[in-house]
PDB file of C-alpha atoms in Angstrom:
ATOM      1  CA  UNK A 227     -34.663  -5.204  30.707  1.00  0.00           C
ATOM      2  CA  UNK A 228     -33.228  -1.883  31.832  1.00  0.00           C
ATOM      3  CA  UNK A 229     -29.705  -3.336  31.770  1.00  0.00           C
ATOM      4  CA  UNK A 230     -30.140  -4.555  28.197  1.00  0.00           C
ATOM      5  CA  UNK A 231     -31.342  -1.161  27.032  1.00  0.00           C
ATOM      6  CA  UNK A 232     -28.389   0.589  28.663  1.00  0.00           C
ATOM      7  CA  UNK A 233     -25.896  -1.770  27.035  1.00  0.00           C
ATOM      8  CA  UNK A 234     -27.497  -1.259  23.637  1.00  0.00           C
ATOM      9  CA  UNK A 235     -27.288   2.473  24.058  1.00  0.00           C
ATOM     10  CA  UNK A 236     -23.551   2.266  24.858  1.00  0.00           C
ATOM     11  CA  UNK A 237     -22.829   0.253  21.730  1.00  0.00           C
ATOM     12  CA  UNK A 238     -24.600   2.802  19.581  1.00  0.00           C
ATOM     13  CA  UNK A 239     -22.802   5.688  21.206  1.00  0.00           C
ATOM     14  CA  UNK A 240     -19.446   4.033  20.594  1.00  0.00           C
ATOM     15  CA  UNK A 241     -19.999   3.778  16.836  1.00  0.00           C
ATOM     16  CA  UNK A 242     -17.417   6.024  15.094  1.00  0.00           C
ATOM     17  CA  UNK A 243     -18.663   8.923  13.017  1.00  0.00           C
ATOM     18  CA  UNK A 244     -17.672   8.694   9.351  1.00  0.00           C
ATOM     19  CA  UNK A 245     -16.690  12.047   7.806  1.00  0.00           C
ATOM     20  CA  UNK A 246     -19.291  13.145   5.288  1.00  0.00           C
ATOM     21  CA  UNK A 247     -16.698  13.531   2.519  1.00  0.00           C
ATOM     22  CA  UNK A 248     -15.848   9.842   2.804  1.00  0.00           C
ATOM     23  CA  UNK A 249     -19.362   8.596   3.489  1.00  0.00           C
ATOM     24  CA  UNK A 250     -20.599  10.267   0.327  1.00  0.00           C
ATOM     25  CA  UNK A 251     -18.325   8.104  -1.807  1.00  0.00           C
ATOM     26  CA  UNK A 252     -20.231   4.855  -1.535  1.00  0.00           C
ATOM     27  CA  UNK A 253     -21.321   3.444   1.834  1.00  0.00           C
ATOM     28  CA  UNK A 254     -21.810  -0.023   0.390  1.00  0.00           C
ATOM     29  CA  UNK A 255     -18.219  -0.082  -0.880  1.00  0.00           C
ATOM     30  CA  UNK A 256     -16.648   0.645   2.520  1.00  0.00           C
ATOM     31  CA  UNK A 257     -16.725  -2.644   4.445  1.00  0.00           C
ATOM     32  CA  UNK A 258     -15.234  -3.246   7.861  1.00  0.00           C
ATOM     33  CA  UNK A 259     -11.518  -3.823   7.073  1.00  0.00           C
ATOM     34  CA  UNK A 260     -11.317  -6.293   9.950  1.00  0.00           C
ATOM     35  CA  UNK A 261     -13.559  -8.777   8.120  1.00  0.00           C
ATOM     36  CA  UNK A 262     -11.485 -11.764   7.094  1.00  0.00           C
ATOM     37  CA  UNK A 263     -10.942 -11.860   3.326  1.00  0.00           C
ATOM     38  CA  UNK A 264     -11.749 -14.915   1.283  1.00  0.00           C
ATOM     39  CA  UNK A 265      -9.018 -17.482   0.637  1.00  0.00           C
ATOM     40  CA  UNK A 266      -6.986 -17.438  -2.520  1.00  0.00           C
ATOM     41  CA  UNK A 267      -5.967 -20.284  -4.745  1.00  0.00           C
ATOM     42  CA  UNK A 268      -2.411 -21.603  -5.044  1.00  0.00           C
ATOM     43  CA  UNK A 269      -1.822 -19.233  -7.932  1.00  0.00           C
ATOM     44  CA  UNK A 270      -2.688 -16.249  -5.778  1.00  0.00           C
ATOM     45  CA  UNK A 271      -5.893 -15.451  -7.680  1.00  0.00           C
ATOM     46  CA  UNK A 272      -9.277 -15.192  -6.062  1.00  0.00           C
ATOM     47  CA  UNK A 273     -11.729 -17.906  -7.135  1.00  0.00           C
ATOM     48  CA  UNK A 274     -14.111 -16.693  -9.818  1.00  0.00           C
ATOM     49  CA  UNK A 275     -17.141 -17.876  -7.857  1.00  0.00           C
ATOM     50  CA  UNK A 276     -18.429 -16.419  -4.610  1.00  0.00           C
ATOM     51  CA  UNK A 277     -16.306 -13.265  -4.836  1.00  0.00           C
ATOM     52  CA  UNK A 278     -17.382  -9.813  -3.728  1.00  0.00           C
ATOM     53  CA  UNK A 279     -16.485  -6.390  -5.014  1.00  0.00           C
ATOM     54  CA  UNK A 280     -16.047  -5.258  -1.399  1.00  0.00           C
ATOM     55  CA  UNK A 281     -13.772  -8.101  -0.279  1.00  0.00           C
ATOM     56  CA  UNK A 282     -10.044  -7.348  -0.443  1.00  0.00           C
ATOM     57  CA  UNK A 283      -7.691  -9.936  -1.848  1.00  0.00           C
ATOM     58  CA  UNK A 284      -5.935 -11.903   0.861  1.00  0.00           C
ATOM     59  CA  UNK A 285      -2.209 -11.259   1.140  1.00  0.00           C
ATOM     60  CA  UNK A 286      -0.065 -12.352  -0.532  1.00  0.00           C
ATOM     61  CA  UNK A 287      -1.700 -12.419  -3.923  1.00  0.00           C
ATOM     62  CA  UNK A 288       1.485 -13.421  -5.661  1.00  0.00           C
ATOM     63  CA  UNK A 289       4.163 -10.962  -6.540  1.00  0.00           C
ATOM     64  CA  UNK A 290       5.727  -9.298  -9.532  1.00  0.00           C
ATOM     65  CA  UNK A 291       9.104 -10.907  -9.986  1.00  0.00           C
ATOM     66  CA  UNK A 292      12.090 -10.774 -12.286  1.00  0.00           C
ATOM     67  CA  UNK A 293      12.181  -9.153 -15.714  1.00  0.00           C
ATOM     68  CA  UNK A 294       8.813  -9.089 -17.510  1.00  0.00           C
ATOM     69  CA  UNK A 295       8.575  -9.909 -21.191  1.00  0.00           C
ATOM     70  CA  UNK A 296       5.824 -10.369 -23.754  1.00  0.00           C
ATOM     71  CA  UNK A 297       4.302 -13.854 -23.899  1.00  0.00           C
ATOM     72  CA  UNK A 298       2.405 -15.723 -26.647  1.00  0.00           C
ATOM     73  CA  UNK A 299      -1.305 -15.127 -27.185  1.00  0.00           C
ATOM     74  CA  UNK A 300      -3.749 -17.810 -26.029  1.00  0.00           C
ATOM     75  CA  UNK A 301      -4.887 -19.619 -29.176  1.00  0.00           C
ATOM     76  CA  UNK A 302      -8.671 -19.544 -29.674  1.00  0.00           C
ATOM     77  CA  UNK A 303     -11.064 -19.293 -32.604  1.00  0.00           C
ATOM     78  CA  UNK A 304     -11.720 -15.592 -31.984  1.00  0.00           C
ATOM     79  CA  UNK A 305      -8.018 -14.781 -31.814  1.00  0.00           C
ATOM     80  CA  UNK A 306      -7.278 -11.121 -32.431  1.00  0.00           C
ATOM     81  CA  UNK A 307      -5.282 -10.504 -35.612  1.00  0.00           C
ATOM     82  CA  UNK A 308      -4.453  -6.864 -34.926  1.00  0.00           C
ATOM     83  CA  UNK A 309      -0.879  -6.227 -33.838  1.00  0.00           C
ATOM     84  CA  UNK A 310      -0.547  -3.761 -30.988  1.00  0.00           C
ATOM     85  CA  UNK A 311       1.866  -0.867 -31.380  1.00  0.00           C
ATOM     86  CA  UNK A 312       1.963  -0.255 -27.625  1.00  0.00           C
ATOM     87  CA  UNK A 313       5.462  -0.066 -26.153  1.00  0.00           C
ATOM     88  CA  UNK A 314       5.594  -0.821 -22.410  1.00  0.00           C
ATOM     89  CA  UNK A 315       7.449   1.601 -20.142  1.00  0.00           C
ATOM     90  CA  UNK A 316      10.425   0.031 -18.354  1.00  0.00           C
ATOM     91  CA  UNK A 317      12.299   3.104 -17.104  1.00  0.00           C
ATOM     92  CA  UNK A 318      12.102   6.806 -16.330  1.00  0.00           C
ATOM     93  CA  UNK A 319      14.391   9.666 -17.343  1.00  0.00           C
ATOM     94  CA  UNK A 320      18.108  10.107 -16.828  1.00  0.00           C
ATOM     95  CA  UNK A 321      18.969  10.861 -13.205  1.00  0.00           C
ATOM     96  CA  UNK A 322      15.468   9.895 -12.101  1.00  0.00           C
ATOM     97  CA  UNK A 323      14.101   7.007 -10.043  1.00  0.00           C
ATOM     98  CA  UNK A 324      10.446   6.007  -9.637  1.00  0.00           C
ATOM     99  CA  UNK A 325       9.192   3.979  -6.679  1.00  0.00           C
ATOM    100  CA  UNK A 326       6.072   2.007  -7.538  1.00  0.00           C
ATOM    101  CA  UNK A 327       3.847   0.206  -5.027  1.00  0.00           C
ATOM    102  CA  UNK A 328       1.691  -2.712  -6.178  1.00  0.00           C
ATOM    103  CA  UNK A 329      -1.260  -4.724  -4.830  1.00  0.00           C
ATOM    104  CA  UNK A 330      -2.938  -2.120  -2.634  1.00  0.00           C
ATOM    105  CA  UNK A 331      -4.746  -0.592  -1.141  1.00  0.00           C
ATOM    106  CA  UNK A 332      -4.519  -2.716   2.007  1.00  0.00           C
ATOM    107  CA  UNK A 333      -5.015  -2.221   5.716  1.00  0.00           C
ATOM    108  CA  UNK A 334      -1.436  -0.873   5.750  1.00  0.00           C
ATOM    109  CA  UNK A 335      -1.851   1.826   3.099  1.00  0.00           C
ATOM    110  CA  UNK A 336      -2.736   4.620   5.505  1.00  0.00           C
ATOM    111  CA  UNK A 337       0.539   4.004   7.364  1.00  0.00           C
ATOM    112  CA  UNK A 338       2.368   3.967   4.039  1.00  0.00           C
ATOM    113  CA  UNK A 339       0.844   7.308   3.058  1.00  0.00           C
ATOM    114  CA  UNK A 340       1.944   8.831   6.377  1.00  0.00           C
ATOM    115  CA  UNK A 341       5.543   7.768   5.749  1.00  0.00           C
ATOM    116  CA  UNK A 342       5.491   9.179   2.223  1.00  0.00           C
ATOM    117  CA  UNK A 343       4.113  12.474   3.487  1.00  0.00           C
ATOM    118  CA  UNK A 344       6.806  12.685   6.172  1.00  0.00           C
ATOM    119  CA  UNK A 345       9.473  12.014   3.546  1.00  0.00           C
ATOM    120  CA  UNK A 346       7.968  14.568   1.133  1.00  0.00           C
ATOM    121  CA  UNK A 347       7.852  12.113  -1.743  1.00  0.00           C
ATOM    122  CA  UNK A 348       5.290  10.969  -4.286  1.00  0.00           C
ATOM    123  CA  UNK A 349       5.110   7.428  -5.630  1.00  0.00           C
ATOM    124  CA  UNK A 350       3.095   5.584  -8.241  1.00  0.00           C
ATOM    125  CA  UNK A 351       0.509   3.187  -6.847  1.00  0.00           C
ATOM    126  CA  UNK A 352      -0.895   0.325  -8.892  1.00  0.00           C
ATOM    127  CA  UNK A 353      -4.181  -0.500  -7.180  1.00  0.00           C
ATOM    128  CA  UNK A 354      -6.241  -3.670  -7.512  1.00  0.00           C
ATOM    129  CA  UNK A 355      -9.941  -3.132  -8.236  1.00  0.00           C
ATOM    130  CA  UNK A 356     -11.303  -5.344  -5.454  1.00  0.00           C
ATOM    131  CA  UNK A 357      -8.962  -3.781  -2.928  1.00  0.00           C
ATOM    132  CA  UNK A 358      -9.929  -0.265  -4.033  1.00  0.00           C
ATOM    133  CA  UNK A 359     -13.564  -1.148  -3.383  1.00  0.00           C
ATOM    134  CA  UNK A 360     -12.635  -2.469   0.071  1.00  0.00           C
ATOM    135  CA  UNK A 361     -10.445   0.486   1.098  1.00  0.00           C
ATOM    136  CA  UNK A 362     -11.827   3.488  -0.809  1.00  0.00           C
ATOM    137  CA  UNK A 363     -10.551   6.017   1.720  1.00  0.00           C
ATOM    138  CA  UNK A 364      -6.956   5.007   0.968  1.00  0.00           C
ATOM    139  CA  UNK A 365      -7.550   5.565  -2.753  1.00  0.00           C
ATOM    140  CA  UNK A 366      -8.995   9.034  -2.258  1.00  0.00           C
ATOM    141  CA  UNK A 367      -6.243   9.923   0.210  1.00  0.00           C
ATOM    142  CA  UNK A 368      -3.515   8.806  -2.213  1.00  0.00           C
ATOM    143  CA  UNK A 369      -5.062  10.985  -4.923  1.00  0.00           C
ATOM    144  CA  UNK A 370      -5.470  13.929  -2.536  1.00  0.00           C
ATOM    145  CA  UNK A 371      -1.836  13.666  -1.422  1.00  0.00           C
ATOM    146  CA  UNK A 372      -0.690  13.972  -5.053  1.00  0.00           C
ATOM    147  CA  UNK A 373       0.440  10.425  -5.743  1.00  0.00           C
ATOM    148  CA  UNK A 374       0.007   8.864  -9.170  1.00  0.00           C
ATOM    149  CA  UNK A 375      -2.663   6.155  -9.150  1.00  0.00           C
ATOM    150  CA  UNK A 376      -2.419   3.406 -11.735  1.00  0.00           C
ATOM    151  CA  UNK A 377      -4.422   0.231 -12.260  1.00  0.00           C
ATOM    152  CA  UNK A 378      -3.336  -3.352 -11.553  1.00  0.00           C
ATOM    153  CA  UNK A 379      -6.334  -5.510 -12.623  1.00  0.00           C
ATOM    154  CA  UNK A 380      -9.367  -6.555 -10.600  1.00  0.00           C
ATOM    155  CA  UNK A 381      -8.334  -9.921  -9.118  1.00  0.00           C
ATOM    156  CA  UNK A 382      -4.595 -10.191  -9.950  1.00  0.00           C
ATOM    157  CA  UNK A 383      -4.656 -13.041 -12.507  1.00  0.00           C
ATOM    158  CA  UNK A 384      -2.027 -14.056 -15.048  1.00  0.00           C
ATOM    159  CA  UNK A 385      -3.623 -12.137 -17.903  1.00  0.00           C
ATOM    160  CA  UNK A 386      -1.354 -13.688 -20.537  1.00  0.00           C
ATOM    161  CA  UNK A 387      -3.005 -17.032 -19.777  1.00  0.00           C
ATOM    162  CA  UNK A 388      -6.473 -15.622 -20.539  1.00  0.00           C
ATOM    163  CA  UNK A 389      -8.362 -15.151 -23.788  1.00  0.00           C
ATOM    164  CA  UNK A 390      -8.810 -11.680 -25.211  1.00  0.00           C
ATOM    165  CA  UNK A 391     -12.436 -11.505 -24.024  1.00  0.00           C
ATOM    166  CA  UNK A 392     -11.523 -12.674 -20.536  1.00  0.00           C
ATOM    167  CA  UNK A 393      -8.766 -10.068 -20.315  1.00  0.00           C
ATOM    168  CA  UNK A 394     -11.154  -7.359 -21.431  1.00  0.00           C
ATOM    169  CA  UNK A 395     -13.721  -8.393 -18.804  1.00  0.00           C
ATOM    170  CA  UNK A 396     -11.071  -8.486 -16.079  1.00  0.00           C
ATOM    171  CA  UNK A 397      -9.784  -5.069 -17.123  1.00  0.00           C
ATOM    172  CA  UNK A 398     -13.209  -3.429 -17.179  1.00  0.00           C
ATOM    173  CA  UNK A 399     -14.426  -4.970 -13.941  1.00  0.00           C
ATOM    174  CA  UNK A 400     -11.674  -3.616 -11.711  1.00  0.00           C
ATOM    175  CA  UNK A 401     -11.231  -0.307 -13.499  1.00  0.00           C
ATOM    176  CA  UNK A 402     -14.903   0.493 -12.948  1.00  0.00           C
ATOM    177  CA  UNK A 403     -14.346   0.007  -9.219  1.00  0.00           C
ATOM    178  CA  UNK A 404     -11.215   2.134  -9.082  1.00  0.00           C
ATOM    179  CA  UNK A 405     -12.569   5.140 -10.976  1.00  0.00           C
ATOM    180  CA  UNK A 406     -15.416   5.463  -8.484  1.00  0.00           C
ATOM    181  CA  UNK A 407     -12.873   6.782  -6.002  1.00  0.00           C
ATOM    182  CA  UNK A 408     -10.395   8.503  -8.330  1.00  0.00           C
ATOM    183  CA  UNK A 409     -12.003  11.138 -10.471  1.00  0.00           C
ATOM    184  CA  UNK A 410      -8.761  11.805 -12.329  1.00  0.00           C
ATOM    185  CA  UNK A 411      -8.220   9.823 -15.525  1.00  0.00           C
ATOM    186  CA  UNK A 412      -6.395   6.562 -14.789  1.00  0.00           C
ATOM    187  CA  UNK A 413      -3.808   6.312 -17.544  1.00  0.00           C
ATOM    188  CA  UNK A 414      -1.275   3.746 -16.273  1.00  0.00           C
ATOM    189  CA  UNK A 415      -1.712  -0.036 -16.165  1.00  0.00           C
ATOM    190  CA  UNK A 416       0.593  -2.700 -14.785  1.00  0.00           C
ATOM    191  CA  UNK A 417      -0.333  -6.305 -15.594  1.00  0.00           C
ATOM    192  CA  UNK A 418      -0.093  -8.658 -12.593  1.00  0.00           C
ATOM    193  CA  UNK A 419       3.211 -10.553 -12.419  1.00  0.00           C
ATOM    194  CA  UNK A 420       4.317  -8.515 -15.438  1.00  0.00           C
ATOM    195  CA  UNK A 421       2.537 -11.195 -17.488  1.00  0.00           C
ATOM    196  CA  UNK A 422       1.213  -9.763 -20.749  1.00  0.00           C
ATOM    197  CA  UNK A 423       0.818 -10.540 -24.424  1.00  0.00           C
ATOM    198  CA  UNK A 424      -0.456  -8.804 -27.560  1.00  0.00           C
ATOM    199  CA  UNK A 425      -4.060  -9.084 -26.353  1.00  0.00           C
ATOM    200  CA  UNK A 426      -3.137  -7.395 -23.062  1.00  0.00           C
ATOM    201  CA  UNK A 427      -1.564  -4.548 -24.984  1.00  0.00           C
ATOM    202  CA  UNK A 428      -4.621  -4.226 -27.233  1.00  0.00           C
ATOM    203  CA  UNK A 429      -6.940  -3.976 -24.220  1.00  0.00           C
ATOM    204  CA  UNK A 430      -4.627  -1.396 -22.620  1.00  0.00           C
ATOM    205  CA  UNK A 431      -4.623   0.655 -25.827  1.00  0.00           C
ATOM    206  CA  UNK A 432      -8.410   0.527 -26.080  1.00  0.00           C
ATOM    207  CA  UNK A 433      -8.595   2.237 -22.682  1.00  0.00           C
ATOM    208  CA  UNK A 434      -6.086   4.896 -23.792  1.00  0.00           C
ATOM    209  CA  UNK A 435      -3.638   3.758 -21.161  1.00  0.00           C
ATOM    210  CA  UNK A 436       0.091   3.063 -21.033  1.00  0.00           C
ATOM    211  CA  UNK A 437       1.562  -0.199 -19.768  1.00  0.00           C
ATOM    212  CA  UNK A 438       4.147   0.266 -17.023  1.00  0.00           C
ATOM    213  CA  UNK A 439       6.596  -2.503 -16.126  1.00  0.00           C
ATOM    214  CA  UNK A 440       9.901  -2.175 -14.229  1.00  0.00           C
ATOM    215  CA  UNK A 441      13.658  -2.639 -14.423  1.00  0.00           C
ATOM    216  CA  UNK A 442      14.394  -3.177 -10.713  1.00  0.00           C
ATOM    217  CA  UNK A 443      12.914  -5.907  -8.546  1.00  0.00           C
ATOM    218  CA  UNK A 444      14.286  -5.921  -4.976  1.00  0.00           C
ATOM    219  CA  UNK A 445      11.956  -8.815  -4.032  1.00  0.00           C
ATOM    220  CA  UNK A 446      10.687  -6.954  -0.975  1.00  0.00           C
ATOM    221  CA  UNK A 447       8.080  -9.694  -0.510  1.00  0.00           C
ATOM    222  CA  UNK A 448      10.775 -12.297   0.243  1.00  0.00           C
ATOM    223  CA  UNK A 449      11.703 -10.963   3.696  1.00  0.00           C
ATOM    224  CA  UNK A 450      10.137  -9.391   6.766  1.00  0.00           C
ATOM    225  CA  UNK A 451      13.430  -7.648   7.581  1.00  0.00           C
ATOM    226  CA  UNK A 452      13.299  -3.976   6.499  1.00  0.00           C
ATOM    227  CA  UNK A 453      17.104  -3.703   6.477  1.00  0.00           C
ATOM    228  CA  UNK A 454      17.296  -6.428   3.822  1.00  0.00           C
ATOM    229  CA  UNK A 455      14.748  -4.566   1.696  1.00  0.00           C
ATOM    230  CA  UNK A 456      16.821  -1.384   1.972  1.00  0.00           C
ATOM    231  CA  UNK A 457      20.026  -3.212   1.047  1.00  0.00           C
ATOM    232  CA  UNK A 458      18.413  -4.899  -1.961  1.00  0.00           C
ATOM    233  CA  UNK A 459      16.915  -1.695  -3.351  1.00  0.00           C
ATOM    234  CA  UNK A 460      20.052   0.418  -2.961  1.00  0.00           C
ATOM    235  CA  UNK A 461      22.309  -2.296  -4.401  1.00  0.00           C
ATOM    236  CA  UNK A 462      20.330  -2.262  -7.670  1.00  0.00           C
ATOM    237  CA  UNK A 463      19.148   1.316  -8.060  1.00  0.00           C
ATOM    238  CA  UNK A 464      20.518   3.320 -10.964  1.00  0.00           C
ATOM    239  CA  UNK A 465      19.587   6.193 -13.218  1.00  0.00           C
ATOM    240  CA  UNK A 466      16.168   5.526 -14.774  1.00  0.00           C
ATOM    241  CA  UNK A 467      15.108   2.807 -12.331  1.00  0.00           C
ATOM    242  CA  UNK A 468      11.443   1.903 -11.943  1.00  0.00           C
ATOM    243  CA  UNK A 469      11.408  -0.060  -8.691  1.00  0.00           C
ATOM    244  CA  UNK A 470       8.585  -2.549  -8.125  1.00  0.00           C
ATOM    245  CA  UNK A 471       7.598  -2.918  -4.469  1.00  0.00           C
ATOM    246  CA  UNK A 472       4.529  -3.947  -2.498  1.00  0.00           C
ATOM    247  CA  UNK A 473       2.141  -2.624   0.116  1.00  0.00           C
ATOM    248  CA  UNK A 474       3.132  -4.443   3.301  1.00  0.00           C
ATOM    249  CA  UNK A 475       4.834  -3.652   6.653  1.00  0.00           C
ATOM    250  CA  UNK A 476       8.495  -4.483   5.939  1.00  0.00           C
ATOM    251  CA  UNK A 477       8.480  -2.311   2.813  1.00  0.00           C
ATOM    252  CA  UNK A 478       6.816   0.558   4.657  1.00  0.00           C
ATOM    253  CA  UNK A 479       9.400   0.338   7.443  1.00  0.00           C
ATOM    254  CA  UNK A 480      12.216   0.305   4.879  1.00  0.00           C
ATOM    255  CA  UNK A 481      11.027   3.305   2.857  1.00  0.00           C
ATOM    256  CA  UNK A 482      12.646   6.138   4.875  1.00  0.00           C
ATOM    257  CA  UNK A 483      16.129   4.616   4.497  1.00  0.00           C
ATOM    258  CA  UNK A 484      15.441   3.707   0.849  1.00  0.00           C
ATOM    259  CA  UNK A 485      14.424   7.274   0.052  1.00  0.00           C
ATOM    260  CA  UNK A 486      17.411   8.692   1.940  1.00  0.00           C
ATOM    261  CA  UNK A 487      19.781   6.308   0.125  1.00  0.00           C
ATOM    262  CA  UNK A 488      18.407   7.117  -3.330  1.00  0.00           C
ATOM    263  CA  UNK A 489      18.708  10.841  -2.705  1.00  0.00           C
ATOM    264  CA  UNK A 490      22.243  10.381  -1.365  1.00  0.00           C
ATOM    265  CA  UNK A 491      23.169   8.791  -4.698  1.00  0.00           C
ATOM    266  CA  UNK A 492      22.064  12.008  -6.380  1.00  0.00           C
ATOM    267  CA  UNK A 493      18.891  10.721  -8.054  1.00  0.00           C
ATOM    268  CA  UNK A 494      15.599  12.606  -8.217  1.00  0.00           C
ATOM    269  CA  UNK A 495      12.522  10.677  -7.097  1.00  0.00           C
ATOM    270  CA  UNK A 496       9.599  10.977  -9.524  1.00  0.00           C
ATOM    271  CA  UNK A 497       6.292   9.369 -10.374  1.00  0.00           C
ATOM    272  CA  UNK A 498       5.908   7.437 -13.622  1.00  0.00           C
ATOM    273  CA  UNK A 499       4.966   9.983 -16.312  1.00  0.00           C
ATOM    274  CA  UNK A 500       1.725   9.715 -18.281  1.00  0.00           C
TER     275      UNK A 500
END
């Protein structure tokens, strides 16, 4: 009995202390990041049943690829007749380049933030609602470090394949999770896969947000070799580029050389403007 009590005491003493600033955010929304996430479907979208706001989406969720363009609206009886005037953002200013990072936060985001701090650069993150709820500290740290935080849906679906009401529900669900940890107004939205239609634009407008797409896709998800990521980015980069990349190890390892190469070309690195 004495041995059992001593062992129990050791386990309790070894429990890490959570800083009060982080603990005050929402204890229930800070799960153990080592817990295995739930499986995804073949489309890279979490099943609609048995999901949890505190369970991060398993990697990969499916990646943004190619050149996005507006798609037809899903035809239903309650089809919206209003035509959106929203114009998606595809580029930044002359002589500028914006690095954007999708699909976080993940278990790698803290390492990513360290690299960005060392390189003295700010990027634009597009966070997923469920992942923000699972890794709230990474959200608050990104905000604290001065990065731009945008929104990237709750569960990473193809929104253009959804009805207006379903898109609105998806939008609200994840945004409500993200704003718990970012007290600044979230004004930028990137639809998963770059898949959007008039309904997606209407929902974005209703939240007083801008839709941000991209004009450079280095396909960083297609290799685990950082040197290939660097080569792909620098071969495409030009004045006004918005580069779409993702929160995983090979991209993080490639970032120092990417940043150095972009600066060597004479471009200024910026975040996507509001």
